[in-house]
Amino acid sequence: MAPDTVAPSPTPGRFRTLLSAREAPVVGALVVALLCASMFVDVFATGRNTSFLLLSVAAIALMALPMTLIVITGEIDLSVASTLALTSATLGVLWESGVPIETALVICLVIGALLGALNGVLVTVMGLPSLAVTIGTMALYRGLAYVLLGDRAVASYPQNWVSGARAPLPGVEGLPWVAVAILVLALLFAVFLHATGAGRSLFDIGNNDEAARFSGVSVKWTKFWLFTLSGVVASSAGLFWTLQYGTSRADTAFGLELQVVAAVLLGGVSIFGGVGSILGVMSGVLLLGVLRNALQLFGVSSDVLLIVTGAILIASVITPNLVARVRSRRARPLASRTPEGDTP
Amino acid sequence: MAVRGPTGPPVLSLADVSKAFGNVRALRGMSLELHPGEIHALVGENGAGKSTLVKTLAGVHRPDHGRVLVDGAHVEFTAPVDAQRAGVAVIYQEPTLFPDLSVTENIFVGRQPRTRWGTIDKARMRRLTREAFTSLGVEVDPERPARGLSIADQQLVEIAKAITRDARVLIMDEPTAALSGVEAERLFRVARSLREAGAALLFISHRFDEVFALSDRVTVVRDGSFVSCDPTGDLEVDTVVRRMVGRDVDDLYPEQQEAVIGETVLEVEGLTRQGVFADVSFTVRAGEIVALAGLVGAGRSEVVRAVFGVDRYDLGAVRVYGRPLPAGRPKAAMAAHMALVPEDRRQQGLVMESSIARNATATRRRTLSRAGLLTSRAENEAAHHWGERLRLKFGDLTDTVSTLSGGNQQKVVLAKWLSTEPRILFVDEPTRGIDVGTKAEVHRLLTTLAGEGVAVVMVSSELPEVLGMADRVLVMHEGRLTAELDRSEATEESVMYAATGTTAGKGAT
């Protein structure tokens, strides 16, 4: 293959590894969005609003973490929002039937792990494409949530748990403790993904799973555990969601998986696998949250918000492709793949 | 440097062509003339600019300077389709056919003849396909799907495609790299008959026996520049090699020392995988180089992969240092100090999108980690160390491996596995598609390793390599071991007899 002349990176040298060309745009966009929102929207920078904003993106941020790892390996998990809902419904049923809340939470997490593991088994053992599998379980888990609750809502959760879920970090107004917890979790995920051998191998799996297998990576086990992890995290997001709003409904978080995937792709993760970073994804989550929040404060309707989300999702998939195409065109006018590359 | 051609004016030529990619000058003042009715060999090390030259002729690249001429007239190929219209066809090492289309449909894809109703004229397509194969003197079923065709047959389909296009120039880029001896012979017959029919053939190969057997003239390139062009009859192998590398190459195969052969380290017993290989048993001792010879498709790579655990097997057992090795787990094999340098470095050996450093350290991430954390610095240092040991030529360790030439990519795969300090090393076609200089380096490396007590199992389709390197030769034919030959018994004849399943008896000459 002919050598690509490396396109000049906006942040040269050492910082290139810190902030890759793929995530730089979204981090930049986030900074711009924050500045604009604080300047033009009066109430944006108030403690009350930041708290609201952070709580509203908490579940998405949580689920985006394992989703990042899964998409990097070239798979996808579209069942996360349904897992969240089924967890919420289960918690409601357990609580109503008198199970102590602590026990119910643990049971729910175990169920979340099982739901994720089922995805993992279908993908790895049966060898099915995760897109199809998780569209299936997305419907299945949502359906089970309806079986459990029907049209009812469970809203009798203990008040101290409900207010506890929304509580700020002691002494820091406008900063929910949950946001801090997610930040710590994001750091752990980032260290795992970018600074451990197992994390590195996720990129290998996404780029070339055959070569990964030849290097001794257990591709199937890795994917199985990622789906299981995704299930656990989605169910913990479900628990938080339920307590935060103090209510369980079967239709809760409907369509939320779209926002999770949008944030992940916006954050520079390649839909084809092999590329991505936690920093980018967390910036993507916040960027989407800030845009929605600012537009809401402007009084834009929720229909428009949906359109904006969709447009951003498409833009985030198109942009890196366009950038790559422009770069390769600049590097060599008539590029082409070769079967055996022995050009210098 | 203009050399008189055998007949007539050149049908296709390059005049003083230069081409650069960024800072890399792939071609500098390159010239080449192809005449009708000649087979013209192009030789040079990996990275000498052969592929760029081919792609310039094929209209993929446009020269920065210099000209491409067809029948003596200056032309500008702006896209491959221009070159095709001018009668230039390229047969790549691994053709890319549409697997679900039939052979005929593949040949006419994008230019199907029409009936007068505007529908595709299938009868005519079939007839033309049959005629093309007949003129080539080969038999390929025009109706069968391309899926499952051997690489040799796929190449024939590409050649048939070229014939139905009335191509006058056929460029074959390392066509024999993945072919067995018989298949290569058939390809040569086809090439010669095309020459008789007046076509100009450009033939690229790393195998000198083929170059000398087939070609009329040989052009040598080095560092993107023209070195020489002579009638093949005036040349000797040594001369060509010297011109290619620009220096004298020590022997391609290192002096064979009387190896100090130690205890048995690997025992394979009755290994069977339904429909792939059956009842394969052998042992390998420390310090020994064992070659697995045979025709392409005999099941050699499959056996090696099964032993290492990348593939499954149905029956049999593998023991390392007397201990059973669990099946189907490369990790366990690595823990037992085994390593496998796979056949297909681009697909199995490397993650092409990933950096040199990350590829070279992919097998050692655990040991390179400190407190579970792996830094880029640790990766780069380890990769740098091995890069120097293997004399790897690279720009920056953080460049992707796809920027390297074939030989250097192979060195990265070697670094990746040798750095695990294996006691049992499997190498599958370790020198396929790499240049003569690197080839000699790889051979020396394997001999050195064996001298240090490593048990080396080498799958190779090149007989000279097998005979030049191995202490012992195991020959496979259609999934079974058909012979085990000592160095004294192993000759081209005895190996070929066993490889083709001929019942002339072991060691017969």
Short mmCIF file of C-alpha atoms in Angstrom, two decimals, chain A residues 1-6 14 16-17 191-218 221-222 273-275 330-344, chain B residues 19 21-24 26 46-52 55 59-62 78 92-94 174 305 308 310 330-331 334 340 342 345-351 353-354 358 362-363 365 369 372-376 379 402 404-406 416-417:
data_model
loop_
_atom_site.label_atom_id
_atom_site.label_comp_id
_atom_site.label_asym_id
_atom_site.label_seq_id
_atom_site.Cartn_x
_atom_site.Cartn_y
_atom_site.Cartn_z
CA MET A 1 0.00 0.00 0.00
CA ALA A 2 1.29 3.40 -0.86
CA PRO A 3 2.23 5.40 2.19
CA ASP A 4 -0.26 8.01 3.21
CA THR A 5 1.43 11.24 3.83
CA VAL A 6 0.31 11.91 7.33
CA ARG A 14 2.70 14.44 22.10
CA ARG A 16 -1.81 14.03 19.27
CA THR A 17 -2.08 10.90 21.38
CA VAL A 191 -7.86 3.67 31.81
CA PHE A 192 -9.10 0.20 30.91
CA LEU A 193 -9.61 1.04 27.25
CA HIS A 194 -6.52 3.13 26.61
CA ALA A 195 -3.93 1.90 29.09
CA THR A 196 -4.33 -1.83 29.54
CA GLY A 197 -3.53 -4.76 27.30
CA ALA A 198 -7.11 -5.98 27.35
CA GLY A 199 -8.31 -2.52 26.28
CA ARG A 200 -5.84 -2.43 23.39
CA SER A 201 -7.05 -5.78 22.17
CA LEU A 202 -10.60 -4.37 21.81
CA PHE A 203 -9.29 -2.11 19.03
CA ASP A 204 -7.58 -5.12 17.43
CA ILE A 205 -10.83 -7.07 17.51
CA GLY A 206 -12.66 -4.21 15.83
CA ASN A 207 -10.03 -3.75 13.15
CA ASN A 208 -9.23 -7.37 12.40
CA ASP A 209 -10.67 -10.03 14.66
CA GLU A 210 -8.83 -12.79 12.83
CA ALA A 211 -5.45 -11.23 13.56
CA ALA A 212 -6.58 -10.70 17.16
CA ARG A 213 -7.41 -14.39 17.43
CA PHE A 214 -4.03 -15.34 16.00
CA SER A 215 -2.44 -13.16 18.68
CA GLY A 216 -4.11 -15.13 21.45
CA VAL A 217 -7.07 -12.85 22.12
CA SER A 218 -10.24 -14.72 23.05
CA TRP A 221 -15.12 -14.36 25.56
CA THR A 222 -14.24 -10.71 25.28
CA GLY A 273 -15.18 -0.59 14.91
CA GLY A 274 -11.52 -0.20 15.73
CA VAL A 275 -11.50 3.51 16.53
CA ARG A 330 -4.98 15.44 -1.03
CA ALA A 331 -2.38 12.79 -0.33
CA ARG A 332 -2.74 10.92 -3.61
CA PRO A 333 -5.00 11.92 -6.43
CA LEU A 334 -6.06 8.47 -7.51
CA ALA A 335 -5.87 6.25 -4.51
CA SER A 336 -6.63 2.60 -4.70
CA ARG A 337 -6.22 -0.50 -2.64
CA THR A 338 -3.71 -3.05 -3.79
CA PRO A 339 -3.72 -6.76 -3.19
CA GLU A 340 -0.04 -6.87 -2.30
CA GLY A 341 1.52 -3.68 -1.10
CA ASP A 342 5.18 -3.46 -1.79
CA THR A 343 5.33 0.10 -2.88
CA PRO A 344 7.89 1.87 -0.75
CA LYS B 19 6.13 9.50 -8.96
CA PHE B 21 3.94 9.98 -2.40
CA GLY B 22 4.57 12.78 0.03
CA ASN B 23 8.25 12.57 0.78
CA VAL B 24 8.65 9.06 -0.56
CA ALA B 26 8.46 5.70 -5.42
CA ASN B 46 10.13 -5.15 -2.05
CA GLY B 47 9.82 -1.42 -2.01
CA ALA B 48 11.79 -0.99 -5.23
CA GLY B 49 8.74 0.55 -6.89
CA LYS B 50 7.36 -2.41 -8.83
CA SER B 51 3.80 -1.97 -7.62
CA THR B 52 3.85 1.75 -8.30
CA LYS B 55 -0.25 0.92 -11.10
CA GLY B 59 -3.91 3.96 -14.89
CA VAL B 60 -4.28 3.87 -11.11
CA HIS B 61 -1.50 6.39 -10.54
CA ARG B 62 -0.64 9.35 -12.74
CA THR B 78 -6.80 9.37 -15.77
CA TYR B 92 -3.17 -9.46 -9.47
CA GLN B 93 -1.72 -12.03 -7.14
CA GLU B 94 -5.07 -12.51 -5.51
CA GLU B 174 3.42 -11.94 -8.63
CA ARG B 305 -3.24 -23.75 13.01
CA PHE B 308 -1.56 -23.80 17.86
CA VAL B 310 -6.56 -21.10 16.27
CA PRO B 330 -4.05 -20.00 21.32
CA LYS B 331 -3.55 -18.48 24.78
CA MET B 334 1.38 -19.21 24.02
CA LEU B 340 2.77 -19.07 15.12
CA PRO B 342 0.80 -17.14 10.12
CA ARG B 345 0.35 -11.55 7.25
CA ARG B 346 -2.15 -8.90 6.17
CA GLN B 347 -5.18 -10.79 7.41
CA GLN B 348 -3.87 -13.02 10.19
CA GLY B 349 -0.55 -11.58 11.22
CA LEU B 350 -1.20 -7.87 11.51
CA VAL B 351 -3.86 -5.32 12.27
CA GLU B 353 -4.83 -0.04 10.73
CA SER B 354 -2.79 -0.25 13.90
CA ARG B 358 1.21 -1.89 18.77
CA ALA B 362 0.38 -7.33 20.59
CA THR B 363 1.48 -10.70 21.97
CA ARG B 365 0.76 -6.73 26.43
CA SER B 369 2.28 -3.85 31.66
CA GLY B 372 -1.79 -3.72 34.94
CA LEU B 373 -1.15 -0.51 33.04
CA LEU B 374 0.33 -0.49 29.57
CA THR B 375 1.94 2.71 28.32
CA SER B 376 2.77 3.68 24.77
CA GLU B 379 5.29 -0.51 23.72
CA SER B 402 0.21 -0.54 6.22
CA LEU B 404 5.57 -0.65 5.40
CA SER B 405 6.70 -2.76 2.47
CA GLY B 406 5.82 -6.46 2.44
CA LYS B 416 5.64 -9.84 17.44
CA TRP B 417 6.25 -13.55 17.90
#
